Coordinates of C-alpha atoms in Angstrom, one line a residue:
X1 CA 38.2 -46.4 22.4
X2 CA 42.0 -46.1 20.8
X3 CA 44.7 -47.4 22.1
X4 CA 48.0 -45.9 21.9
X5 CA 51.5 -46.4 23.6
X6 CA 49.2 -49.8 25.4
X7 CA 47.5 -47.1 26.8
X8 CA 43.4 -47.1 26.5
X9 CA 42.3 -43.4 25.1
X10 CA 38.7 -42.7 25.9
X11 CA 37.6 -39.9 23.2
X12 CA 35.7 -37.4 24.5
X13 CA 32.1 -37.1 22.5
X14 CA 30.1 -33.4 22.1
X15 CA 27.0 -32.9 24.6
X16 CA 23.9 -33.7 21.9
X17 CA 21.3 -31.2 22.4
X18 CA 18.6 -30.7 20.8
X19 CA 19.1 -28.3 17.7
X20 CA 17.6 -24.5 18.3
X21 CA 14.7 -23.9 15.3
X22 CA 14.4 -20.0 16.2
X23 CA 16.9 -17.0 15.8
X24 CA 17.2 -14.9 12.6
X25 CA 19.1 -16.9 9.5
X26 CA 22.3 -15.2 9.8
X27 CA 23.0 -15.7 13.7
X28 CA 22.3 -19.5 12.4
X29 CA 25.0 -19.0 9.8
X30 CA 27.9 -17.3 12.1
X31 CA 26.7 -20.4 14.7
X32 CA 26.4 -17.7 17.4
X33 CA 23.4 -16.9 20.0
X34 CA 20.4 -15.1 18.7
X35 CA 18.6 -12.7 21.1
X36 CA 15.4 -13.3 18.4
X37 CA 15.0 -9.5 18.3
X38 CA 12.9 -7.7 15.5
X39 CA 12.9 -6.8 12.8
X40 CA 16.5 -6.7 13.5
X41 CA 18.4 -8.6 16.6
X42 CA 21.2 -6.9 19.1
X43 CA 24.5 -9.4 17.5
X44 CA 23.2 -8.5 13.5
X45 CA 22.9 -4.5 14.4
X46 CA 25.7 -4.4 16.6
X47 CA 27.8 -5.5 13.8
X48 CA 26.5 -4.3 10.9
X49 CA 25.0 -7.5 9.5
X50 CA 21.9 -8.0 7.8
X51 CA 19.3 -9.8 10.2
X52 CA 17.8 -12.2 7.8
X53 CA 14.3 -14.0 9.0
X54 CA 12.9 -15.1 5.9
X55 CA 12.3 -18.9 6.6
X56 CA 10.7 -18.2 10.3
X57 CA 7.9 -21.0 11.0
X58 CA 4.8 -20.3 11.8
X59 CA 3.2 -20.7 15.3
X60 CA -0.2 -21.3 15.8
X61 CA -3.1 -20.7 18.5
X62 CA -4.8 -23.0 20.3
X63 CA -3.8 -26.8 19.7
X64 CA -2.9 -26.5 16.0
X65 CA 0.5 -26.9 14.5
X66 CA 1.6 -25.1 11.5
X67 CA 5.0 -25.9 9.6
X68 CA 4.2 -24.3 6.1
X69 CA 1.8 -21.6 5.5
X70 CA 0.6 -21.8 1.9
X71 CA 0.8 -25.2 2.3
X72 CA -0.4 -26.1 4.8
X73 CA -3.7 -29.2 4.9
X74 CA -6.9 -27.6 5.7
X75 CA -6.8 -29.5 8.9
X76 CA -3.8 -27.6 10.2
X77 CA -5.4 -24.5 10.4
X78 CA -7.8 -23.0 13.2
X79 CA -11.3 -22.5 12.8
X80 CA -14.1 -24.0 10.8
X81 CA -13.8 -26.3 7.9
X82 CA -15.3 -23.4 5.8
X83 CA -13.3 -20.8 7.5
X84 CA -10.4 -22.4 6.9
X85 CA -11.5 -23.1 3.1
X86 CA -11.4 -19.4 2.7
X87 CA -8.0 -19.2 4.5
X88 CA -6.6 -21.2 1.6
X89 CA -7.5 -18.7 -0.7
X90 CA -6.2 -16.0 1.3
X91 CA -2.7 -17.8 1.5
X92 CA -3.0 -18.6 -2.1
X93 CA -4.7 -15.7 -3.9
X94 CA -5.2 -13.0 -1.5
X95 CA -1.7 -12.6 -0.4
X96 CA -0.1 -13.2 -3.7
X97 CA -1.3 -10.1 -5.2
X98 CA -1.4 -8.2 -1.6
X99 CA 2.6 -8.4 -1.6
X100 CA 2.6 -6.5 -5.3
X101 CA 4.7 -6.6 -7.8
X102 CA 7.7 -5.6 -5.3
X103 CA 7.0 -8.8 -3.1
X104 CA 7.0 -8.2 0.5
X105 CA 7.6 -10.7 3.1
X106 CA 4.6 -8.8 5.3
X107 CA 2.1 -10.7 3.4
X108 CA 3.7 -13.8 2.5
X109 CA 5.4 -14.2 6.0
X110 CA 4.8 -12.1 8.8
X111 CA 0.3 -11.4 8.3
X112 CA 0.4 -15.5 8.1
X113 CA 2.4 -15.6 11.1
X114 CA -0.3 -13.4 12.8
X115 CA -3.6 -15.2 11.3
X116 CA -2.8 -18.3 12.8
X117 CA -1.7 -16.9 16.0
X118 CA -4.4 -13.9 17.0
X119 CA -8.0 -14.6 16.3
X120 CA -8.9 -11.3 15.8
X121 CA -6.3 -10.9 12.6
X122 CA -7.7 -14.6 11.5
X123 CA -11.3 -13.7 11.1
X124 CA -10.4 -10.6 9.1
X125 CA -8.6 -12.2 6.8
X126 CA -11.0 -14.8 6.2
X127 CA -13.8 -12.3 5.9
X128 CA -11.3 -10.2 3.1
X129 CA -11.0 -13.8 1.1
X130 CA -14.7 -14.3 1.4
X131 CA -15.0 -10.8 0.3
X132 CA -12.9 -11.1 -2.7
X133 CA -14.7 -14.4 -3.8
X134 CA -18.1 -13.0 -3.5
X135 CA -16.4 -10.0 -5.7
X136 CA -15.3 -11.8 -8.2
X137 CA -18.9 -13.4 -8.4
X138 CA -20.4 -10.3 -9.9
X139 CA -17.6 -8.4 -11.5
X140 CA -19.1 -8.0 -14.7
X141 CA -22.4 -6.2 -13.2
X142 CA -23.0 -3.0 -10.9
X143 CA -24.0 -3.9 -7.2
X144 CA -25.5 -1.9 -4.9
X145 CA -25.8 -2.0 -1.1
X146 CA -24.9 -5.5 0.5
X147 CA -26.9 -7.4 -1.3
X148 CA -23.7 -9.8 -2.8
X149 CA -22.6 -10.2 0.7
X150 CA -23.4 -13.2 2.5
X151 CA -24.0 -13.9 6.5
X152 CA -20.7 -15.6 6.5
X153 CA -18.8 -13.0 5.2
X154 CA -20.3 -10.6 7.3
X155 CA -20.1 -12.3 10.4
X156 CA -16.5 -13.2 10.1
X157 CA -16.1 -9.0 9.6
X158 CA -17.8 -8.9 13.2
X159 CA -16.1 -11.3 15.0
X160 CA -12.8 -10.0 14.0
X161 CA -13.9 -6.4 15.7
X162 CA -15.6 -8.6 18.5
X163 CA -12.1 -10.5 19.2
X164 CA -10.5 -6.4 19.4
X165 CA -13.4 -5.7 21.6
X166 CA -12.8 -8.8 24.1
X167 CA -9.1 -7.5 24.6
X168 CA -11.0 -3.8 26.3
X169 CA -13.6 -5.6 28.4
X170 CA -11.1 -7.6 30.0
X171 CA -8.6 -4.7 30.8
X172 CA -6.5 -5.9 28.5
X173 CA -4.8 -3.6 25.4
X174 CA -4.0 -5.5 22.3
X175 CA -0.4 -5.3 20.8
X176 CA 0.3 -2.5 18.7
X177 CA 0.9 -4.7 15.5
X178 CA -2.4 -7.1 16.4
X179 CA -4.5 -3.2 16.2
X180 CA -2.7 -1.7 12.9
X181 CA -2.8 -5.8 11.2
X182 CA -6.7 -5.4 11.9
X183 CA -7.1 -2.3 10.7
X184 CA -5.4 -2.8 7.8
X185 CA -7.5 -5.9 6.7
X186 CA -10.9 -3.7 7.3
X187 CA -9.5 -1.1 5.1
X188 CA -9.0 -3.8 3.0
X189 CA -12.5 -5.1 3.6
X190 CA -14.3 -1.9 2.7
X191 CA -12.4 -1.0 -0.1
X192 CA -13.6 -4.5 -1.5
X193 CA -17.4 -3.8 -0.9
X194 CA -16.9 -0.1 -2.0
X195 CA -17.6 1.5 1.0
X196 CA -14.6 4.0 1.0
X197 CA -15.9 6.5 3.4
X198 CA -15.8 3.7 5.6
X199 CA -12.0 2.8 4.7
X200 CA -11.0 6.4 5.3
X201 CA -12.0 5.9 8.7
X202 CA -10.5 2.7 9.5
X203 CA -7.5 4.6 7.4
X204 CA -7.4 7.8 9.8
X205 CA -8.0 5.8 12.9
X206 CA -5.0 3.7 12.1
X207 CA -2.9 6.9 11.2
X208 CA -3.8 8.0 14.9
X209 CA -2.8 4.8 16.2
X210 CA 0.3 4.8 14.8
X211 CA 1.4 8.4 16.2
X212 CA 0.5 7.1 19.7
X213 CA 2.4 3.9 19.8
X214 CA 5.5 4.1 22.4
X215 CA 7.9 0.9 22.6
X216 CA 7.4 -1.7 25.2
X217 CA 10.7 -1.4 27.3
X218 CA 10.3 2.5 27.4
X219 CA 6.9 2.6 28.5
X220 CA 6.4 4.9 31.7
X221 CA 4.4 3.3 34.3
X222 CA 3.0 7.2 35.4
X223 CA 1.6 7.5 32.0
X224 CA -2.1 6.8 30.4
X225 CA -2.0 3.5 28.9
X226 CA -1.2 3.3 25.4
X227 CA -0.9 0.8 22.6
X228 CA 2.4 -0.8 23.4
X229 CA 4.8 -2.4 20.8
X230 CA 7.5 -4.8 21.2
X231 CA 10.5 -5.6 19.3
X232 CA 10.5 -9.2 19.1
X233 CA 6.8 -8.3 17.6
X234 CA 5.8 -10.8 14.8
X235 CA 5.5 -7.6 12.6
X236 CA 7.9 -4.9 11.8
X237 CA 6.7 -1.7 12.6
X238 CA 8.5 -0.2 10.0
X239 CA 6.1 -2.2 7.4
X240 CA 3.6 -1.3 8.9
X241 CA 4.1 2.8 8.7
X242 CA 4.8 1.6 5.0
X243 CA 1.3 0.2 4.2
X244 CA -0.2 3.2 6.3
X245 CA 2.1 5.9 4.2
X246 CA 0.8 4.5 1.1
X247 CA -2.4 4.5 2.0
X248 CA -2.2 7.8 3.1
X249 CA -0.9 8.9 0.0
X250 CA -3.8 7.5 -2.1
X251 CA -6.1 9.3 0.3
X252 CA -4.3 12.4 -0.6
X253 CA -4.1 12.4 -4.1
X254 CA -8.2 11.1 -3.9
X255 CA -9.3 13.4 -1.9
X256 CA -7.1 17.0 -2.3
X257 CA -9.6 18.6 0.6
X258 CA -8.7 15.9 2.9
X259 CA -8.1 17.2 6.5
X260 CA -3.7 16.7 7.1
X261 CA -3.0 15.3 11.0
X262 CA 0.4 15.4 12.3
X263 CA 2.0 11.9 12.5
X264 CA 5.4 12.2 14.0
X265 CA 6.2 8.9 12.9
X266 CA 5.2 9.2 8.9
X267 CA 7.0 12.4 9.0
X268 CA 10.1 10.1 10.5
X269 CA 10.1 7.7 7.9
X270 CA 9.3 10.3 5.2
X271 CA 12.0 12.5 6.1
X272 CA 14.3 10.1 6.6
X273 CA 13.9 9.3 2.8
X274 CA 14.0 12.6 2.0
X275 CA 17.3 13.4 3.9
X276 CA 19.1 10.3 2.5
X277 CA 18.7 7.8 -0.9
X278 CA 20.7 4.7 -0.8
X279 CA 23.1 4.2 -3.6
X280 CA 23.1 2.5 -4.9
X281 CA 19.6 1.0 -3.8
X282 CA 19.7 -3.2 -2.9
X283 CA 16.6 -4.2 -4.2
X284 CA 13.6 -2.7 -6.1
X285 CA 11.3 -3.3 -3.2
X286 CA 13.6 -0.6 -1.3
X287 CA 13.8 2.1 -4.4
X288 CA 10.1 1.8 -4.1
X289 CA 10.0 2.3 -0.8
X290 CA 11.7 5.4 -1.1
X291 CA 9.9 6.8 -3.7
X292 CA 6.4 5.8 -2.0
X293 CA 7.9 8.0 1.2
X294 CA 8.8 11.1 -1.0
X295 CA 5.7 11.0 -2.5
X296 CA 3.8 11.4 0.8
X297 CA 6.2 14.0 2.2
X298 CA 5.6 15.3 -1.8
X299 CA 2.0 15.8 -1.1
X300 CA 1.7 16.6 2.3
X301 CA 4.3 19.4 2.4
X302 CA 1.9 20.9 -0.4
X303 CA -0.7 21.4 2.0
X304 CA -1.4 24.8 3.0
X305 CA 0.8 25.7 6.4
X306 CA -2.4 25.7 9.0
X307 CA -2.8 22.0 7.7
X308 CA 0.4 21.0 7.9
X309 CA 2.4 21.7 10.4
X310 CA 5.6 19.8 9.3
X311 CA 6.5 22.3 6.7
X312 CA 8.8 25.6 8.1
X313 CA 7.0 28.8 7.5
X314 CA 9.3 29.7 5.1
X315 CA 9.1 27.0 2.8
X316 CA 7.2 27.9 -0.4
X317 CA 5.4 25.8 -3.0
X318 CA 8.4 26.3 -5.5
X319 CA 10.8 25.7 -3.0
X320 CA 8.6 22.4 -2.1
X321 CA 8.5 21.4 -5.5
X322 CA 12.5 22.0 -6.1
X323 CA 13.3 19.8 -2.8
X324 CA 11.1 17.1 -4.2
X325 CA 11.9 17.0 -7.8
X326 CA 15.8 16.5 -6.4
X327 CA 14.9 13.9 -4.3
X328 CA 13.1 11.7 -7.4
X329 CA 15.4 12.5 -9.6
X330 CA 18.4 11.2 -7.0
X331 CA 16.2 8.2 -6.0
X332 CA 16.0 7.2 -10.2
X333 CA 19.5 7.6 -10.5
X334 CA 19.9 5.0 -7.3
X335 CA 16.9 3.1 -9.4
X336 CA 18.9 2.8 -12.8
X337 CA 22.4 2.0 -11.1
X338 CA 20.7 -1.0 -9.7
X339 CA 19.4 -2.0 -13.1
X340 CA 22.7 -1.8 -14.4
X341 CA 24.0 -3.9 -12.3
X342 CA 20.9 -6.3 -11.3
X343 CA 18.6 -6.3 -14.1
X344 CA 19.6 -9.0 -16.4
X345 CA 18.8 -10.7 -13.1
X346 CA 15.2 -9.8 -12.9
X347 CA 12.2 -12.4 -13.3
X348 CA 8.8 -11.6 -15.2
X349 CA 7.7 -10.4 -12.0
X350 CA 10.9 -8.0 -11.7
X351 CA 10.5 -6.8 -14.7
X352 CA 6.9 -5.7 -14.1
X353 CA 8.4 -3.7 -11.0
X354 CA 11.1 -2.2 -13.0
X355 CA 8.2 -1.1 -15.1
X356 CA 6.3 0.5 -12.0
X357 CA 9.5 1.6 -10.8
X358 CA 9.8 3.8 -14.4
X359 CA 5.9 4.9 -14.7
X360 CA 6.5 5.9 -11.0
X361 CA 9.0 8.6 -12.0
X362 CA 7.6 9.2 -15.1
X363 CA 4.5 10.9 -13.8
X364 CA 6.8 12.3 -10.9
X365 CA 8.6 14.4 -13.9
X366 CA 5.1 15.6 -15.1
X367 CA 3.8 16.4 -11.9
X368 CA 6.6 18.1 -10.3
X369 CA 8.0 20.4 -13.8
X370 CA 9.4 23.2 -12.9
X371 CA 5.9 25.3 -15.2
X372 CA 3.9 23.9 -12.2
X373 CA 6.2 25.7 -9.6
X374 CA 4.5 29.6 -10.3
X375 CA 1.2 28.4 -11.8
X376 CA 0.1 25.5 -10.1
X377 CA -3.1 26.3 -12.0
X378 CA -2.2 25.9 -15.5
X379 CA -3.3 22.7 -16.9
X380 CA -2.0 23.2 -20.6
X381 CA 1.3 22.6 -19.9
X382 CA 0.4 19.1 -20.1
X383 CA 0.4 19.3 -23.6
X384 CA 3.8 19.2 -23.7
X385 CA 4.6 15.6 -22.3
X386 CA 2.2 13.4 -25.0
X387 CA 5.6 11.3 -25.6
X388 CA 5.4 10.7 -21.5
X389 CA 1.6 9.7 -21.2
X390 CA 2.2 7.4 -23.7
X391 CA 4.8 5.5 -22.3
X392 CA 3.1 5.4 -19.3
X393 CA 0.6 3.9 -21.5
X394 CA 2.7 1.3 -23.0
X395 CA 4.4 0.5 -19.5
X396 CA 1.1 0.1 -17.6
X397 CA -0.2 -2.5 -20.4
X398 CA 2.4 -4.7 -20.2
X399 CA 1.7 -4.9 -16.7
X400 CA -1.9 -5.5 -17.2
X401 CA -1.1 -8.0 -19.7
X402 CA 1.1 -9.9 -17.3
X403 CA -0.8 -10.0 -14.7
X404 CA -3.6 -11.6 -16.9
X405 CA -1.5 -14.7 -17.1
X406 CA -1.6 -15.0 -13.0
X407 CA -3.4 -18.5 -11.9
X408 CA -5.9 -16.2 -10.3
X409 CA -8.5 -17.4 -12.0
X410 CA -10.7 -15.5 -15.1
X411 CA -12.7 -13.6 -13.3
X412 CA -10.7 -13.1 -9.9
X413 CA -10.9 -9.2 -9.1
X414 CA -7.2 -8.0 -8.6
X415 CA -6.5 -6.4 -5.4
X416 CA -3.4 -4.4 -4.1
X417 CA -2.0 -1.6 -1.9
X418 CA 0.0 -0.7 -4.3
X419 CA -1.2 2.1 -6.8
X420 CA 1.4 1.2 -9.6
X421 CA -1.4 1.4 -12.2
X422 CA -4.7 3.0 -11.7
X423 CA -3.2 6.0 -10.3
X424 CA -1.1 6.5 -13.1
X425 CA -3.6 5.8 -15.5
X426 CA -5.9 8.1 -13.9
X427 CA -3.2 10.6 -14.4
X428 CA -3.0 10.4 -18.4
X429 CA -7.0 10.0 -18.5
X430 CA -7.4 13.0 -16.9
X431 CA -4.4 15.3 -18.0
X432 CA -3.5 13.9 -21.2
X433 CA -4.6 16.8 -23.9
X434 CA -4.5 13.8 -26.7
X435 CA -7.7 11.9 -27.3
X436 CA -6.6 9.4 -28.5
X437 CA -4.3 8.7 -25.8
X438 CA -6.9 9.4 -23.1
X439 CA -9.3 7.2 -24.2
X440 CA -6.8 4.3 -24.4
X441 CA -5.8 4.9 -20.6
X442 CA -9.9 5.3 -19.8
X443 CA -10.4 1.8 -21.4
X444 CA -7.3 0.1 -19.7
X445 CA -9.3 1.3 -16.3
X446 CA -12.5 0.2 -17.6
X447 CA -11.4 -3.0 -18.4
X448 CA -8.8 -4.0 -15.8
X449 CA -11.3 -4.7 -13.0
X450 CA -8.1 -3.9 -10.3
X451 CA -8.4 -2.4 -6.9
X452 CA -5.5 -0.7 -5.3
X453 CA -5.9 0.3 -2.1
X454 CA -8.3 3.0 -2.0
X455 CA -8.6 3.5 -6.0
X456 CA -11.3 1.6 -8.0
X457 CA -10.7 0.8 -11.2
X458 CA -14.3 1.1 -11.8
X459 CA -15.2 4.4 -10.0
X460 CA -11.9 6.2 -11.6
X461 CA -13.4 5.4 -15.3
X462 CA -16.0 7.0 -14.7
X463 CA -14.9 10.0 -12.8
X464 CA -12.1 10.1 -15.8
X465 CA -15.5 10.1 -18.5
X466 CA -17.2 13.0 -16.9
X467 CA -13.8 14.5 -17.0
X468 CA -12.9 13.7 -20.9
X469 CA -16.8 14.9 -21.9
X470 CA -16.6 18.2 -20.0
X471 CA -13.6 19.2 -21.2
X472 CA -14.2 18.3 -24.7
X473 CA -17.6 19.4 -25.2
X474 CA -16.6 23.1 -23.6
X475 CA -13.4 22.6 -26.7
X476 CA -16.0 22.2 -29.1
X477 CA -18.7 25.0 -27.8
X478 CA -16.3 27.6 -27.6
X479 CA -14.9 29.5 -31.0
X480 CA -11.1 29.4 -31.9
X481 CA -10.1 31.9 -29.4
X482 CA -12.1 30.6 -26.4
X483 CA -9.9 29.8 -23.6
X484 CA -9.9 25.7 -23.2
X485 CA -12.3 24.7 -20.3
X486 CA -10.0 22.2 -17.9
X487 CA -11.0 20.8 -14.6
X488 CA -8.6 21.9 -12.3
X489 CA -9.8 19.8 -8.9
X490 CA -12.1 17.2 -8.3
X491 CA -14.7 17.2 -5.2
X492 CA -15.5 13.6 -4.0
X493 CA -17.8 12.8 -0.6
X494 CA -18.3 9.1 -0.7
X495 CA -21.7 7.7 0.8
X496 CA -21.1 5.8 4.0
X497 CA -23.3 2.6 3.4
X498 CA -23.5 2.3 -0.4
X499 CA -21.2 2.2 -3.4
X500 CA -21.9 5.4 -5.0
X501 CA -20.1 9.0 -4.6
X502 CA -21.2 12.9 -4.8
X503 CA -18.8 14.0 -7.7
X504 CA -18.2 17.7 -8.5
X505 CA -15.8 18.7 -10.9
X506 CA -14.1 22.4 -10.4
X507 CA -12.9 24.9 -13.1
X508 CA -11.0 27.8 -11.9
X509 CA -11.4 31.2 -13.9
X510 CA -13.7 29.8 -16.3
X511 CA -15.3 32.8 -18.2
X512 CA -12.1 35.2 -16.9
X513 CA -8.6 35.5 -15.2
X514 CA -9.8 35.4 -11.8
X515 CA -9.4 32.5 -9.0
X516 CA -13.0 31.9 -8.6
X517 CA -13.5 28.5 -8.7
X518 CA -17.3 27.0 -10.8
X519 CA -18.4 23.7 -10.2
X520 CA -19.1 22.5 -13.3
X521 CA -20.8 19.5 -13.0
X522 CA -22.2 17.1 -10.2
X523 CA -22.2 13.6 -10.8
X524 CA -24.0 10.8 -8.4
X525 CA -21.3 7.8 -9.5
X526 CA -22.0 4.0 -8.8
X527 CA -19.7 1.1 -9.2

């Protein structure tokens, strides 16, 4: 109390109340209302703002608390003791190399949100941790069937799909993001015991999924019900295309014969990237985002019409190639202006992703050169580009190397969605026309012991062998004007229970100048 003039001034004191803890970061900043909208609120997009949610907490089920997910006391989290022992790997290990070289607040933020929150997602991701572990246990020895798999594991694989099957036989749908965060983690699951027919069809299931999702608040009450997805959702949706694209992709480039589905909302994200590039770009994560997008557009506009049904009739395989080649070409540009200006910025880790970002568009200039656009069929051509393969050679050991000095532990089996290295070193094993060269790229996969996604490093060695020994020994059979045997495709039908695949590998015109295509060889290949 003041006095002035002898009079007694009371001063008026702010209302205390008690200080709001949600809202995105930069409604916090400007001190104005959030409507907690996601991935992006109404106030940020109405004004052009980025919303920024990076340090969201962490809500739990049940009666557990959580305040800091990697570091959070065993204690804090649901389940078990032992459940929750292999949750601390996942939030340690697991998701360290899940986000990739790029980082990606998905894994570090968001599937972390979700684990702790929906049962379903919290069981897979233990049973992926346990997974990896058991993995890791007998990485330096071939195992076939389940026999490395332990009840645990497999149990918390089934109570994951029991907690999805609860939601049904109570007439209940799950969220959208709860389905496609499962999903994800069984792909994820497969792909670590080797069973990748089984991934594929957690893969196309998802796909499916992801066409059929229609927003919560424009749901029509007249219509079937359908997976519904809301905005203030834990998870972006636009993430979770991302993961799904890039799996996609992997399954394309794996499996050339694979059967293309229209997905209306790939084909929106891919086309978006297609129509415009950024520049310049922001961050690296988002020049690989683009590239990963015109990759998938890349290869599914190459599919044959009757396939694909999101290329025009009168686009052509030149033409596709032409639009394509543009695109990574504008999308490097956009990649190099940010280097100019960010990359004396860049941590070990950015670096490593500049790297990716450069073997990325590396093989993208091989793969879409303007010799491929009338003779998709002519594999010499690839003799040209020995100074590219070897960079890519150079670039993907120094990634290796890098990672090596992880705290992942010796033998810890490294596991992404990202194909920044096998595929790429799959690329120069099998194109490359220098031996030396090639065998240096099939030893790097040999000896890496990586997953990524849907490629093994393990399987692809092998495939890449047969390759090398087929193509060589047909060199050496044949006199100096014998036309040079080269595999032009390779057949793959994965067993559905066991770690081994049906390998074929296809020459086209072999003996003349004709289209037939010769199996050469068929190899049974366990990893």
């Amino acid at each position: 109390m003041a006095k002035q003039g002898g009079k007694e001034i009371t001063k008026r004191s702010r209302a205390s109340k008690p200080k709001v803890t949600t809202g995105c970061l930069t409604c916090k900043t400007r001190r104005v209302k959030c409507d907690e909208g996601k991935p992006s609120c109404h106030r940020c997009k109405s004004t052009g703002r980025k919303c920024d949610w990076k340090r969201c907490t962490i809500p739990a089920f049940g009666s557990y608390v959580a305040t800091a997910a990697v570091c959070l006391p065993l204690r804090q989290f649901p389940g078990t003791l032992v459940e929750s022992n292999h949750f601390q790997f996942f939030c340690t290990k697991t998701t360290l190399q899940l986000s990739g070289l790029f980082g990606c607040t998905f894994w570090n933020q968001e599937v972390l949100q979700a684990c702790v929150s929906q049962p379903a997602i919290w069981h897979a991701a233990v049973a992926v941790a346990a997974l990896q572990q058991e993995r890791s246990a007998t990485v330096h020895k071939v195992v076939e069937d389940d026999e490395h798999l332990s009840d645990f594991t497999l149990n918390q694989y089934v109570k994951a799909m029991q907690h999805l099957r609860g939601f049904y036989s109570k007439d209940q749908r799950p969220t959208a993001e709860v389905v496609l965060i499962c999903c994800i983690f069984f792909i994820c699951f497969e792909s670590l015991r080797g069973h990748l027919a089984t991934a594929l069809v957690h893969l196309n299931y998802g796909l499916r999924l992801l066409s059929e999702i229609e927003p919560e608040d424009q749901k029509d009450p007249s219509a079937p019900a359908r997976l519904l997805y809301s905005h203030n959702s834990f998870a972006s949706l636009e993430d979770l295309a991302l993961i799904f694209t890039r799996l996609d992709t992997q399954a394309n480039q794996l499996l050339w014969n694979r059967k293309l589905t229209k997905n209306s909302r790939l084909e929106e994200l891919t086309f978006k990237a297609v129509r415009h590039i950024p520049t310049p770009c922001t961050s690296l994560e988002e020049t690989r985002r683009i590239a990963d997008q015109i990759w998938n557009f890349c290869l599914c506009s190459l599919k044959s019409p009757q396939e694909n049904t999101s290329v025009r009739a009168g686009d052509t395989r030149a033409a596709t190639l032409q639009l394509c080649s543009t695109k990574f070409s504008q999308s490097f540009a956009a990649f190099e202006r940010f280097m100019e200006h960010s990359g004396s910025n860049l941590d070990a880790k950015g670096r490593q992703a500049a790297n990716a970002m450069k073997i990325c568009h590396l093989v993208a200039s091989m793969c879409l050169m303007p010799e491929h656009q009338n003779d998709r069929d002519n594999e010499e051509v690839f003799r040209n580009y020995e100074k590219q393969f070897s960079e890519i050679i150079c670039l993907v050991t120094d990634i290796i190397d890098s990672s090596a000095d992880e705290s992942l532990g010796g033998d810890t089996v490294r596991f992404t969605l990202d194909g920044c290295v096998l595929g790429p070193l799959f690329f120069v094993a099998v194109r490359c026309r220098h031996k030396i060269l090639r065998r240096k790229a099939i030893s790097l996969l040999r000896l890496s012991r990586r997953l990524e996604g849907l490629w093994d490093s393990s399987f692809l060695a092998q495939v890449a062998e047969s390759v090398m020994e087929i193509e060589e020994r047909g060199s050496d059979d044949g006199g100096s004007e014998a036309k040079p045997l080269r595999i032009s495709d390779i057949d793959v039908e994965f067993d559905h229970d066991r770690r081994r695949a049906l390998v074929s590998y296809i020459v086209k015109g072999w003996e003349d100048s004709s289209d037939a295509e010769i199996r050469a060889r068929e190899d049974v290949v366990v990893w």
